[in-house]
JSON list of C-alpha atoms in Angstrom, two decimals:
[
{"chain": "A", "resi": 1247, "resn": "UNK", "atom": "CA", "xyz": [10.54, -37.78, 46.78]},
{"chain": "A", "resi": 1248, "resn": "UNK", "atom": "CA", "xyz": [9.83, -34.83, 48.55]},
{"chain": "A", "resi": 1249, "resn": "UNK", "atom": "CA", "xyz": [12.34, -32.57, 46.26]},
{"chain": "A", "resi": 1250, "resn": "UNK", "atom": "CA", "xyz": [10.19, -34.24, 42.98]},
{"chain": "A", "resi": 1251, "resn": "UNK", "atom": "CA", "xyz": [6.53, -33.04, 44.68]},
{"chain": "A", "resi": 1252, "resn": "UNK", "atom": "CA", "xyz": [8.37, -29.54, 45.76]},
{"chain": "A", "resi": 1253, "resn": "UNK", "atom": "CA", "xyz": [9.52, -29.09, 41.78]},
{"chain": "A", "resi": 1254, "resn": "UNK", "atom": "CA", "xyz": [5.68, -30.58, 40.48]},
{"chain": "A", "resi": 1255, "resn": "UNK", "atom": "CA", "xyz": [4.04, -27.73, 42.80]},
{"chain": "A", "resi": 1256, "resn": "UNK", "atom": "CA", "xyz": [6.29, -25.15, 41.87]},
{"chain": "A", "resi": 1257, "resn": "UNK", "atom": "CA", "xyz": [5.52, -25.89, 37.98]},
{"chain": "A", "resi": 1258, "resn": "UNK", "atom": "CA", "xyz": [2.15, -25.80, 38.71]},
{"chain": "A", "resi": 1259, "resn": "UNK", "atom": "CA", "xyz": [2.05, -22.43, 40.30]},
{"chain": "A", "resi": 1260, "resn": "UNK", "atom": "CA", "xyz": [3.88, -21.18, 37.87]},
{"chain": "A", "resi": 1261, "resn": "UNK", "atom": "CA", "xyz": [1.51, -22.03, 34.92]},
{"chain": "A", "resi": 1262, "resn": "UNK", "atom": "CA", "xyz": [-1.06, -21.25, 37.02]},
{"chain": "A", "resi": 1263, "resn": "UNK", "atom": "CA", "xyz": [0.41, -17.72, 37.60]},
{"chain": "A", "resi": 1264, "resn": "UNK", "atom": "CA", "xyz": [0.82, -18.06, 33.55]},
{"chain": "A", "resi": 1265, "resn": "UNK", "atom": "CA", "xyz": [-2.12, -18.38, 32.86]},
{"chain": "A", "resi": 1266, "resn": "UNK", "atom": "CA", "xyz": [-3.67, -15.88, 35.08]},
{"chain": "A", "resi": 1267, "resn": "UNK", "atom": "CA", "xyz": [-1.55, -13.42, 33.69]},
{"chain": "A", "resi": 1268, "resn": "UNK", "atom": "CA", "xyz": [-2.34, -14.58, 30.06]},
{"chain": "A", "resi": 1269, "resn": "UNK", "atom": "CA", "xyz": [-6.36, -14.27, 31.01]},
{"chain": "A", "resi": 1270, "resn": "UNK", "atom": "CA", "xyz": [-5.80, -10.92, 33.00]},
{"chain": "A", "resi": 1271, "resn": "UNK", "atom": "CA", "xyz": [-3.90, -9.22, 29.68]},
{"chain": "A", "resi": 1272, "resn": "UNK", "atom": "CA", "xyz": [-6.14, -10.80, 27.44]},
{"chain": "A", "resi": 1273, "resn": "UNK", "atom": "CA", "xyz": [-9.29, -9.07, 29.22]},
{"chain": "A", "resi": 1274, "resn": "UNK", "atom": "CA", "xyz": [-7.55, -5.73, 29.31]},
{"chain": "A", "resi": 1275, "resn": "UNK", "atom": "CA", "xyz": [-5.51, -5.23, 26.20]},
{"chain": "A", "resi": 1276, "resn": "UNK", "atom": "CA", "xyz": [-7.74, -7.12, 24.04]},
{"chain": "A", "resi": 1277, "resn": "UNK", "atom": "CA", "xyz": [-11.15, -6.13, 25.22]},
{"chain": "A", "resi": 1278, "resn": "UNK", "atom": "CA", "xyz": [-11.11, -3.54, 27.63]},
{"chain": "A", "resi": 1279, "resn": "UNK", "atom": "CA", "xyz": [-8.85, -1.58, 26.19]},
{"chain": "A", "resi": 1280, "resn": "UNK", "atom": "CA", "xyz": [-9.98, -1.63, 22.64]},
{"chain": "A", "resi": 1281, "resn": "UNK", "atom": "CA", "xyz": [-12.94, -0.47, 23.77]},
{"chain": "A", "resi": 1282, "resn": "UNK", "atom": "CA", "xyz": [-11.95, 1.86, 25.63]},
{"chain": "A", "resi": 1283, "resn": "UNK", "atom": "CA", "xyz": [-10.17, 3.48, 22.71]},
{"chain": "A", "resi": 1284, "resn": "UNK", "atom": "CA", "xyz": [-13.40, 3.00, 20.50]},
{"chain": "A", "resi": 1285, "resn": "UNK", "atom": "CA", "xyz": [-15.68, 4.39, 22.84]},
{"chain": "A", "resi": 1286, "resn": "UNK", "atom": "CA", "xyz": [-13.39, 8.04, 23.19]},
{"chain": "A", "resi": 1287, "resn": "UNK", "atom": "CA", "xyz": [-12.53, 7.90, 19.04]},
{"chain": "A", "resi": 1288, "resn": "UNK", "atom": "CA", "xyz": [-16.53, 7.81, 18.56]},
{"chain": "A", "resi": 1289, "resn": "UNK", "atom": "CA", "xyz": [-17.57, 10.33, 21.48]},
{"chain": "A", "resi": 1290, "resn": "UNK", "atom": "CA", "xyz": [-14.49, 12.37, 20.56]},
{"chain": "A", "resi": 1291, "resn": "UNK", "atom": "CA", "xyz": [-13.96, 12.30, 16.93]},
{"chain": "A", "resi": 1292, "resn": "UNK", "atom": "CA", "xyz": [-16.84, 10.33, 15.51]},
{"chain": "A", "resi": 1293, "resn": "UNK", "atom": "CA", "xyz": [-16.36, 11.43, 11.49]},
{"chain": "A", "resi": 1294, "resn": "UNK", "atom": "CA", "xyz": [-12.70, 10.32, 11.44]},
{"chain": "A", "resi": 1295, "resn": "UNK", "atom": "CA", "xyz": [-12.93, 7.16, 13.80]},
{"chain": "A", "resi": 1296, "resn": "UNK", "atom": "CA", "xyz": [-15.56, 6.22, 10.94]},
{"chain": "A", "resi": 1297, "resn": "UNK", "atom": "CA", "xyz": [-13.34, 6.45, 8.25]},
{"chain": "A", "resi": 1298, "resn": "UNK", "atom": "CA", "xyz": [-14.36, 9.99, 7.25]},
{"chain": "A", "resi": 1299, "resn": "UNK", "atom": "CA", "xyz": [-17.13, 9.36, 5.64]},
{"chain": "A", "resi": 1300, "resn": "UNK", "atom": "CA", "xyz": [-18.61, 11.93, 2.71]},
{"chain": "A", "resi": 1301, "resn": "UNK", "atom": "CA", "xyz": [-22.59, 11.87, 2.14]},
{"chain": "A", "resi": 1302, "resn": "UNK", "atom": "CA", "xyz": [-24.28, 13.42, -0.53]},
{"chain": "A", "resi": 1303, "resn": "UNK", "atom": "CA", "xyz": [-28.19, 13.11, -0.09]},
{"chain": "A", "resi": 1304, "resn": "UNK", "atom": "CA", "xyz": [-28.31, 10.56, 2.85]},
{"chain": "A", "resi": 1305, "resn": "UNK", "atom": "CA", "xyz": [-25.82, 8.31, 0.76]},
{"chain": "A", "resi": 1306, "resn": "UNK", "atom": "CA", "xyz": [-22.12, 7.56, 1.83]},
{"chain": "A", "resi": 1307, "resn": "UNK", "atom": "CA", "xyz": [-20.23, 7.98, -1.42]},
{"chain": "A", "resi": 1308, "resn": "UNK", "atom": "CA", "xyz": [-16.55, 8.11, -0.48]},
{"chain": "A", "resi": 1309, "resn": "UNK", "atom": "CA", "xyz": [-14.08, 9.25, 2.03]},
{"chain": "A", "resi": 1310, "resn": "UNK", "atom": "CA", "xyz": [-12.68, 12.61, 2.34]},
{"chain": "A", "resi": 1311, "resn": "UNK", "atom": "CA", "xyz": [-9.28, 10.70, 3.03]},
{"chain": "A", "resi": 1312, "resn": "UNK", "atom": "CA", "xyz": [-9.18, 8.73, -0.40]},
{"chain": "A", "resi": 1313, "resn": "UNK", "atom": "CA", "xyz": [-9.54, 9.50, -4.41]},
{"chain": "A", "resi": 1314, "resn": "UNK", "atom": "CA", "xyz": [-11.49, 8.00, -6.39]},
{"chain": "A", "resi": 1315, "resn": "UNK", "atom": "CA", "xyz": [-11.98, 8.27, -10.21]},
{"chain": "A", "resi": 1316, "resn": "UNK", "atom": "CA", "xyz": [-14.86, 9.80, -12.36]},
{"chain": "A", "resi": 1317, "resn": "UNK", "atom": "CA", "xyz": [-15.34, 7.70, -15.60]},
{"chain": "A", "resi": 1318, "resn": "UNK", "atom": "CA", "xyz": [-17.80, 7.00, -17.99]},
{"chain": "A", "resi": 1319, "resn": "UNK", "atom": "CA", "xyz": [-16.81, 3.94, -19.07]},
{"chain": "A", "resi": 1320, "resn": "UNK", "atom": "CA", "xyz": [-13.85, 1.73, -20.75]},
{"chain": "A", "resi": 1321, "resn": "UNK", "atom": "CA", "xyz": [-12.57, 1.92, -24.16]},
{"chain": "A", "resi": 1322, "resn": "UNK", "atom": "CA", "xyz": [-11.96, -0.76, -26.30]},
{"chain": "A", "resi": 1323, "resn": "UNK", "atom": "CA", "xyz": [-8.38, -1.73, -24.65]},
{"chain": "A", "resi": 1324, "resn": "UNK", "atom": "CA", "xyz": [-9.86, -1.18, -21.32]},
{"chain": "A", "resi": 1325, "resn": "UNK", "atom": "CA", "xyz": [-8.77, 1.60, -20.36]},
{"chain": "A", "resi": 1326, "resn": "UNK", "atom": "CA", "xyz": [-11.25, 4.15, -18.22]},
{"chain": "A", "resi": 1327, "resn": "UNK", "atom": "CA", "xyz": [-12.69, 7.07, -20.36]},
{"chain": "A", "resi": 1328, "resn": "UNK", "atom": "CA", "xyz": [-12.74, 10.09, -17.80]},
{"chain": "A", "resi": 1329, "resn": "UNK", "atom": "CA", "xyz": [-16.41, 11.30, -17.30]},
{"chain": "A", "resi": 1330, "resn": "UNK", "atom": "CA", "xyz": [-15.71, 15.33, -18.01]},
{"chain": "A", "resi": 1331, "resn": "UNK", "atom": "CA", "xyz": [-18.86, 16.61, -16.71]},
{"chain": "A", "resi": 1332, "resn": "UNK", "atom": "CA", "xyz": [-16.40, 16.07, -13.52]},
{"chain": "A", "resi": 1333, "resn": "UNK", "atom": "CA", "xyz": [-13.50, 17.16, -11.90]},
{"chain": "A", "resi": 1334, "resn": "UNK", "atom": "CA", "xyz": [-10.37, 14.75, -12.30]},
{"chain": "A", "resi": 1335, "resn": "UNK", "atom": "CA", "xyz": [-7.98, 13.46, -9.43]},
{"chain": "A", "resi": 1336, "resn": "UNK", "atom": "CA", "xyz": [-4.53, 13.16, -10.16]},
{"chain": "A", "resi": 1337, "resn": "UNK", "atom": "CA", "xyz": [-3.15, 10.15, -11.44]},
{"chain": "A", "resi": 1338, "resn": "UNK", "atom": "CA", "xyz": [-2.67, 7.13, -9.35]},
{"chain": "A", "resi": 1339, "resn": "UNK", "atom": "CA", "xyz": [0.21, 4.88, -10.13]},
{"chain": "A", "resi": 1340, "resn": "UNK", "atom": "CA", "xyz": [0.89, 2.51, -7.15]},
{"chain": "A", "resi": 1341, "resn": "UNK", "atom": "CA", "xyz": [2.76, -0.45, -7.77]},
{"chain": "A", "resi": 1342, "resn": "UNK", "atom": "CA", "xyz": [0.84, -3.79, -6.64]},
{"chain": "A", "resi": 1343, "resn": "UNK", "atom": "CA", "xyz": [1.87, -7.06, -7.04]},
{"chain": "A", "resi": 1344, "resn": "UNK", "atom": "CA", "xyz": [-1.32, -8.39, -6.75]},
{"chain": "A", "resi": 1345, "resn": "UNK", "atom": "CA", "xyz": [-2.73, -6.87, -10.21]},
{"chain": "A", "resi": 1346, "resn": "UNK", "atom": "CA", "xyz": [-1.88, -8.51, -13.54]},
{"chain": "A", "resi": 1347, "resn": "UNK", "atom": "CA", "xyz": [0.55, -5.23, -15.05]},
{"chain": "A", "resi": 1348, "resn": "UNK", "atom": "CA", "xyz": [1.47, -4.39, -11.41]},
{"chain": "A", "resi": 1349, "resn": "UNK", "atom": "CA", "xyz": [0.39, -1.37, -11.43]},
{"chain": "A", "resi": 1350, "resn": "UNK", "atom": "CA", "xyz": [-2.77, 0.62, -9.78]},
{"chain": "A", "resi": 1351, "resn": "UNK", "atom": "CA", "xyz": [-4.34, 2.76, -12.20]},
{"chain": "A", "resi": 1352, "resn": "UNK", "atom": "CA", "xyz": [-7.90, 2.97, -10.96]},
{"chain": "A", "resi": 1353, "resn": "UNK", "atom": "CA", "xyz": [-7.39, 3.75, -7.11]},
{"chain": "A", "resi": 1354, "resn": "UNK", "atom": "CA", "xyz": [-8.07, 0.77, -6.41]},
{"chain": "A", "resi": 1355, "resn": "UNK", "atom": "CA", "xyz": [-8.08, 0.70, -2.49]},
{"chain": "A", "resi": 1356, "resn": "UNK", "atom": "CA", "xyz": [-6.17, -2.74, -1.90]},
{"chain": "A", "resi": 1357, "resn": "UNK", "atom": "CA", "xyz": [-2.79, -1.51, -3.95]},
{"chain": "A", "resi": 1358, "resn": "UNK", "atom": "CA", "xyz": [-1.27, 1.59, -2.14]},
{"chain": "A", "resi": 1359, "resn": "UNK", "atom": "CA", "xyz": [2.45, 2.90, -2.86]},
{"chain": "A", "resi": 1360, "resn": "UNK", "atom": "CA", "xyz": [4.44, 5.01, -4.87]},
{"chain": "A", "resi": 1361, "resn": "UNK", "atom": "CA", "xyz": [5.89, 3.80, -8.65]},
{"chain": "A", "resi": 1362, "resn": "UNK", "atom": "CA", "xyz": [8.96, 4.03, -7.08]},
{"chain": "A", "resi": 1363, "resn": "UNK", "atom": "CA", "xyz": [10.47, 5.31, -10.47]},
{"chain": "A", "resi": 1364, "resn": "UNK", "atom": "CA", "xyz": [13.12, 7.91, -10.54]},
{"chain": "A", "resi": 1365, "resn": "UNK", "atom": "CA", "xyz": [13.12, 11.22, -12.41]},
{"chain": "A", "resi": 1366, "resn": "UNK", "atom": "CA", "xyz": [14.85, 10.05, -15.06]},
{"chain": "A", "resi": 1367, "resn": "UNK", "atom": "CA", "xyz": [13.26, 6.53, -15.78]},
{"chain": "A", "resi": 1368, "resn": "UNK", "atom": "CA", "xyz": [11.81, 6.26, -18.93]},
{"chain": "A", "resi": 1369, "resn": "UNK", "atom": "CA", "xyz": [8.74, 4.76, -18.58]},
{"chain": "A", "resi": 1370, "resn": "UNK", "atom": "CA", "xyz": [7.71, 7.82, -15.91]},
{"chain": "A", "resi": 1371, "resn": "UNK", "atom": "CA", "xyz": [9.32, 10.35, -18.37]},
{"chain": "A", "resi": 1372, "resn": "UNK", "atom": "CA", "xyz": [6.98, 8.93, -21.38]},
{"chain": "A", "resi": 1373, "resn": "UNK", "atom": "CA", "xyz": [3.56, 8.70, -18.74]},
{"chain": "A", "resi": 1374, "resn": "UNK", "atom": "CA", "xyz": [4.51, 12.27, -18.17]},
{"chain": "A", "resi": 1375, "resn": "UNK", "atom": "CA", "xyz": [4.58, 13.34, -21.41]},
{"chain": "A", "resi": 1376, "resn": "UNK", "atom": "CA", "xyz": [1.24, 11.50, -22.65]},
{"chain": "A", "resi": 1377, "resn": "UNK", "atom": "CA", "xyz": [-0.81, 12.69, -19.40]},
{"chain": "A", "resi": 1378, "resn": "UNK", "atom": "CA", "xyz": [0.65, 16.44, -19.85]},
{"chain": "A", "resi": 1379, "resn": "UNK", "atom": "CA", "xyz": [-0.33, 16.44, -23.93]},
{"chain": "A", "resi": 1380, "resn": "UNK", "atom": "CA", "xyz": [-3.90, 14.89, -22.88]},
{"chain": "A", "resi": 1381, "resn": "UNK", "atom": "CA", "xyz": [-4.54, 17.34, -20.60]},
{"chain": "A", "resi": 1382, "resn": "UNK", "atom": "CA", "xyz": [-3.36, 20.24, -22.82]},
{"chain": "A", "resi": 1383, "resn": "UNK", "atom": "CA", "xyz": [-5.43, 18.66, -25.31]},
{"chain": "A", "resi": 1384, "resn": "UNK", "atom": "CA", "xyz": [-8.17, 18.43, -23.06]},
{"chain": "A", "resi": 1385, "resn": "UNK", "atom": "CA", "xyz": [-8.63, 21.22, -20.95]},
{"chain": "A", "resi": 1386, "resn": "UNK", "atom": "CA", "xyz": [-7.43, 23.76, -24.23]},
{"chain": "A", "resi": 1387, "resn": "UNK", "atom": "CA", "xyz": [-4.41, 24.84, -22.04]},
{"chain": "A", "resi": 1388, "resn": "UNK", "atom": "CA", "xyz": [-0.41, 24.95, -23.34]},
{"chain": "A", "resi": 1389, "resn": "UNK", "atom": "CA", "xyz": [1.91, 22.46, -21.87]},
{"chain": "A", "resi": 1390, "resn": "UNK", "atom": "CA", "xyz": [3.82, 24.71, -19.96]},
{"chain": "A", "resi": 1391, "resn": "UNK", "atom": "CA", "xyz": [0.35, 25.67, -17.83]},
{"chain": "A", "resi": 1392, "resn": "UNK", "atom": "CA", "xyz": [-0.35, 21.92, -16.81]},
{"chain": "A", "resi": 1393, "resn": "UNK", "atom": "CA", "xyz": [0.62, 21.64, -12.86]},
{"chain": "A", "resi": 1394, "resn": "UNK", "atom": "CA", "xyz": [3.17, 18.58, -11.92]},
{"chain": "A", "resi": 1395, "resn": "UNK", "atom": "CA", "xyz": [-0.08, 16.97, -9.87]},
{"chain": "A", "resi": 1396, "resn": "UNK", "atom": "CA", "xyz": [-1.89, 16.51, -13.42]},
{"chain": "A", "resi": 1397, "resn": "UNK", "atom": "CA", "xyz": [0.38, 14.76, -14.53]},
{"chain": "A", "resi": 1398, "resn": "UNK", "atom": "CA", "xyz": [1.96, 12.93, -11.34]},
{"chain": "A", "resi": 1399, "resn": "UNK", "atom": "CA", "xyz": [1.20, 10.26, -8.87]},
{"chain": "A", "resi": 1400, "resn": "UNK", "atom": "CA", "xyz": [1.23, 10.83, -4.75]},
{"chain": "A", "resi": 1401, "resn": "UNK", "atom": "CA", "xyz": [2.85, 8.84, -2.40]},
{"chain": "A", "resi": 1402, "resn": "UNK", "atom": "CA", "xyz": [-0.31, 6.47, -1.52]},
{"chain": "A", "resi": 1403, "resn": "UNK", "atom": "CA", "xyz": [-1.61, 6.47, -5.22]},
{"chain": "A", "resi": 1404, "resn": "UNK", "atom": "CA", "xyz": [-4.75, 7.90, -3.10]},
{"chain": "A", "resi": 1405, "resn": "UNK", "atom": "CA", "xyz": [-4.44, 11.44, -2.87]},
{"chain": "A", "resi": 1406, "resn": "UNK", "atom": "CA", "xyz": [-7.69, 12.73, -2.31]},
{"chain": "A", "resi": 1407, "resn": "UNK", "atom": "CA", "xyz": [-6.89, 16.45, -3.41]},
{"chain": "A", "resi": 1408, "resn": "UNK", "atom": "CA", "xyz": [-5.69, 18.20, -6.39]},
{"chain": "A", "resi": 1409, "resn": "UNK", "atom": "CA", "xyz": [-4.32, 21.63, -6.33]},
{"chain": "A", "resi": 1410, "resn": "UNK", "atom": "CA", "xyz": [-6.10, 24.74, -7.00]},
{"chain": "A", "resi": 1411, "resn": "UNK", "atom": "CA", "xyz": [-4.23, 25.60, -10.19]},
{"chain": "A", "resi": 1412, "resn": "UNK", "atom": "CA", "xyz": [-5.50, 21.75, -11.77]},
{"chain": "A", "resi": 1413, "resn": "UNK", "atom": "CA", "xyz": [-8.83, 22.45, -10.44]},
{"chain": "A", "resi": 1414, "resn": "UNK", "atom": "CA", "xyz": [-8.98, 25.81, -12.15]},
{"chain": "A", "resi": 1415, "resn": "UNK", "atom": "CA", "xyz": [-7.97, 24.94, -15.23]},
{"chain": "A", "resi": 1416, "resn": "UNK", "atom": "CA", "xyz": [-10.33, 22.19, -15.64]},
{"chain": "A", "resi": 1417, "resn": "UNK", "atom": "CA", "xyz": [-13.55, 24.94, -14.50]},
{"chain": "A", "resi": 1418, "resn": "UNK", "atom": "CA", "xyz": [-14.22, 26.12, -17.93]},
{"chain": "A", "resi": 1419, "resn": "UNK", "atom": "CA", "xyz": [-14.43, 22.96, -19.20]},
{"chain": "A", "resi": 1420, "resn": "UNK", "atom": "CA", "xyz": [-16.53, 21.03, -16.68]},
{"chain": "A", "resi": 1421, "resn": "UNK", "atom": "CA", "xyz": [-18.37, 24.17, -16.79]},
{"chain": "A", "resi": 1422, "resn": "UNK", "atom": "CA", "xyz": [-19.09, 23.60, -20.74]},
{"chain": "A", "resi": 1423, "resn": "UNK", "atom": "CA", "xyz": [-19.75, 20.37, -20.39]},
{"chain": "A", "resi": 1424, "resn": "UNK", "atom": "CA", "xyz": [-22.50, 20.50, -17.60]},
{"chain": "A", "resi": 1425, "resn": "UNK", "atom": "CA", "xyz": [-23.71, 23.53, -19.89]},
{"chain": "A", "resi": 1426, "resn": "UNK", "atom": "CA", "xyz": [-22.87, 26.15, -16.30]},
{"chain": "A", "resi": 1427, "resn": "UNK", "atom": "CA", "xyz": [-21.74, 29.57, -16.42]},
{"chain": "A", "resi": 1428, "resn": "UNK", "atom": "CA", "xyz": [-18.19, 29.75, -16.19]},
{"chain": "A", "resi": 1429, "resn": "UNK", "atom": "CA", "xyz": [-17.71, 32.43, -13.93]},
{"chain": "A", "resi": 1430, "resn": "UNK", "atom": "CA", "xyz": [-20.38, 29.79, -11.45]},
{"chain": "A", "resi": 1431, "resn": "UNK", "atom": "CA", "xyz": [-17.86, 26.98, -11.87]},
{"chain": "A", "resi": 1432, "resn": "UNK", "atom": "CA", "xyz": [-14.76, 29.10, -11.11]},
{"chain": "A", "resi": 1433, "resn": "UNK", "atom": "CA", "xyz": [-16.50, 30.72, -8.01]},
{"chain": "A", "resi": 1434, "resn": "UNK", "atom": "CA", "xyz": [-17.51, 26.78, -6.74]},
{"chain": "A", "resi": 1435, "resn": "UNK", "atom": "CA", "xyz": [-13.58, 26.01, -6.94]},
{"chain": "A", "resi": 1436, "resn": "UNK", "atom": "CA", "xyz": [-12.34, 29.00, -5.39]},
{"chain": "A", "resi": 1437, "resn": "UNK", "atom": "CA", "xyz": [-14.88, 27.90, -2.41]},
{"chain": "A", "resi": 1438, "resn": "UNK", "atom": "CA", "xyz": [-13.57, 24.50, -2.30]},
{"chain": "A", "resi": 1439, "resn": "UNK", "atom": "CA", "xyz": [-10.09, 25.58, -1.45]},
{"chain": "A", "resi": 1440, "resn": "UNK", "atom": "CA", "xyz": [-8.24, 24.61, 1.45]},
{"chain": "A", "resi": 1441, "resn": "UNK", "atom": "CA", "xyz": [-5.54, 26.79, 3.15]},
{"chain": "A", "resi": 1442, "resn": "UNK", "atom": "CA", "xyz": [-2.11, 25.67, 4.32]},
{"chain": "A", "resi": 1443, "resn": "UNK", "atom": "CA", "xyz": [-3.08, 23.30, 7.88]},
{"chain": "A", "resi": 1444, "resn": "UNK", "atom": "CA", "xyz": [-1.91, 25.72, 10.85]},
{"chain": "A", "resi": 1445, "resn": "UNK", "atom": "CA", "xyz": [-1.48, 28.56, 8.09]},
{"chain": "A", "resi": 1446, "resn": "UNK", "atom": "CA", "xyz": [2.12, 27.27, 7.02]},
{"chain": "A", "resi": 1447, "resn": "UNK", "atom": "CA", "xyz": [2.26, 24.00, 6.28]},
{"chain": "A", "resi": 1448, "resn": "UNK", "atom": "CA", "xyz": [1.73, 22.00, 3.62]},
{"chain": "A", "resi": 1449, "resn": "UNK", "atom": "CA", "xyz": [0.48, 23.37, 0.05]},
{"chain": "A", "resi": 1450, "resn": "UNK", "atom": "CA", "xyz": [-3.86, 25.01, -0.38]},
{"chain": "A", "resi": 1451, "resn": "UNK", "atom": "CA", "xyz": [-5.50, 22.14, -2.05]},
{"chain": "A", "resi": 1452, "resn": "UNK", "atom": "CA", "xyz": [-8.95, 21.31, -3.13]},
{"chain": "A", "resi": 1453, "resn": "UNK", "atom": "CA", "xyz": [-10.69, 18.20, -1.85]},
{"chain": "A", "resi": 1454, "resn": "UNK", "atom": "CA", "xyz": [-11.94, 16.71, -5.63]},
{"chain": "A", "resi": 1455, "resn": "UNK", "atom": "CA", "xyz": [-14.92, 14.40, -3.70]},
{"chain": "A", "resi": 1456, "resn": "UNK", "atom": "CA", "xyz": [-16.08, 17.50, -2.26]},
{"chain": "A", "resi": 1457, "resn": "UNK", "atom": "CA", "xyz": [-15.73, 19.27, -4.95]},
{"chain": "A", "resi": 1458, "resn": "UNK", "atom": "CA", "xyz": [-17.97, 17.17, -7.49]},
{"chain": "A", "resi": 1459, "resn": "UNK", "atom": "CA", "xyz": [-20.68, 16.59, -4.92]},
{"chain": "A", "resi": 1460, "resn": "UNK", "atom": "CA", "xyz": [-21.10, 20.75, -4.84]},
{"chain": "A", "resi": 1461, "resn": "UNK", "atom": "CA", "xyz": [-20.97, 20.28, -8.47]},
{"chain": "A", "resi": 1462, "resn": "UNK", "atom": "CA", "xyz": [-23.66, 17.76, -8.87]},
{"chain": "A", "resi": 1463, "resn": "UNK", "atom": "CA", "xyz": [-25.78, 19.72, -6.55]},
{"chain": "A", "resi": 1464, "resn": "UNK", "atom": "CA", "xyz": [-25.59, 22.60, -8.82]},
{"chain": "A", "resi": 1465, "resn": "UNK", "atom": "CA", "xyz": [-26.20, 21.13, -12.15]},
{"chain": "A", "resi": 1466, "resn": "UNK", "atom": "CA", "xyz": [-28.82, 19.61, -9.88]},
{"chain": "A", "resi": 1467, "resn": "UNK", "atom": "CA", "xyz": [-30.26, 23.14, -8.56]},
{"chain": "A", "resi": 1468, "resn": "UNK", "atom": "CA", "xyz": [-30.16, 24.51, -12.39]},
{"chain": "A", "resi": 1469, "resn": "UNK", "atom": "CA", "xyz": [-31.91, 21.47, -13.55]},
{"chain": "A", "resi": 1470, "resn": "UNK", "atom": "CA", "xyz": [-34.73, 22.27, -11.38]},
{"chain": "A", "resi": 1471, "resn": "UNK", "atom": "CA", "xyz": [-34.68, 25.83, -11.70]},
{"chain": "A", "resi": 1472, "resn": "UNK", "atom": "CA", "xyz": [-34.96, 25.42, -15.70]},
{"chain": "A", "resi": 1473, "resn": "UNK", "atom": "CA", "xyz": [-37.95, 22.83, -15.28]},
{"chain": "A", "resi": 1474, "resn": "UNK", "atom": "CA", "xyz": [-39.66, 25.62, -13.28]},
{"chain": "A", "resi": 1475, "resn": "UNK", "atom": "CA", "xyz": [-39.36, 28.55, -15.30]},
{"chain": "A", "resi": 1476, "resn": "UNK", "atom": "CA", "xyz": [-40.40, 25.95, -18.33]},
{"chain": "A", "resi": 1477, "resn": "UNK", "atom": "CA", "xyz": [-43.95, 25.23, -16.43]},
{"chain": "A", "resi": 1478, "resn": "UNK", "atom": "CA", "xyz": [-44.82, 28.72, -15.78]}
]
């Protein structure tokens, strides 16, 4: 009897132990802890602990972190109809199963990933092709001048940033289309781009968010500028 009531209060201390331990960790890894972390990441680093939030006129309208596209609409097959009064991203071709042709075409934030197709698949060969002849088309510039990001997914299907040779080409066209000097638009680029991090990594690059929000201010400023000289 007294070897059963010896093995009942040694179970019971240790699930009471148990459970201490369980409440103890509990508190510190999954409150105290957490915000601990928080509170340093806001006091610290607030813009990137908040997702890296861009604002244009009080507004959040993105995140320096992720693309987004610039359309005007759909055509009649549904496709998006790239607004040209604006710099373009790069394409975004993610796979994701949870889409009805598999693929993310829109940067569509839940579907992030590579198309996982090799050089020499044919379906990434022919997308090639068609994106380099619209942007030749386009932008009034010969095949062999189109950079490999106009005409190729990242990694993520996300990237943020073009490169400063895609962003030049398309100047004198956004430029003609928002009815700018060219030389302006060229000049607003060339201040948009971003050296190599540390001064030797990576590849200069030019934020496209950033980018179009200096842009809108412009056409904004010029608007106002025009009305002005009109009233006087």
């Amino acid at each position: 009897m007294t070897a059963v009531n010896n093995s009942v209060r040694n179970t019971a201390r240790l699930m009471g132990a148990g459970l201490r331990a369980l409440l103890v960790l509990t508190v510190v890894c999954g409150v105290i802890y957490p915000l601990v972390v928080t509170g340093v990441a806001q006091a610290a680093f607030p813009g990137r602990a908040n997702g890296s939030e861009v604002s244009s006129h009080g507004k959040v309208v993105g995140s320096s972190l992720l693309g987004q596209r610039y359309d005007k609409g759909k055509d009649k097959e549904g496709n998006p109809v790239p607004d040209l009064t604006f710099f373009q991203p790069r394409p975004s071709a993610g796979l994701g199963s949870n889409r009805t042709n598999g693929v993310n075409t829109q940067y569509d934030l839940q579907v992030s990933g590579a198309s996982n197709l090799g050089a020499t698949n044919t379906d990434l060969v022919k997308a090639v092709k068609e994106r380099k002849q619209w942007v030749s088309e386009t932008y009034g510039v010969p095949r062999s001048k189109v950079p490999a990001d106009a005409v190729t997914s990242s990694g993520s299907g996300l990237d943020p940033d073009i490169s400063p040779a895609y962003a030049e080409l398309q100047a004198d066209r956004v430029a003609k289309e928002n009815r700018l000097p060219a030389d302006v638009v060229r000049q607003l680029v060339k201040s948009h781009i971003d050296g190599r991090p540390l001064g030797f990594t990576g590849e200069p690059r030019v934020n496209v968010l950033e980018l179009n929000i200096a842009l809108r201010d412009l056409v904004q400023g010029e608007g106002a500028n025009a009305e002005g000289g009109g009233g006087r």
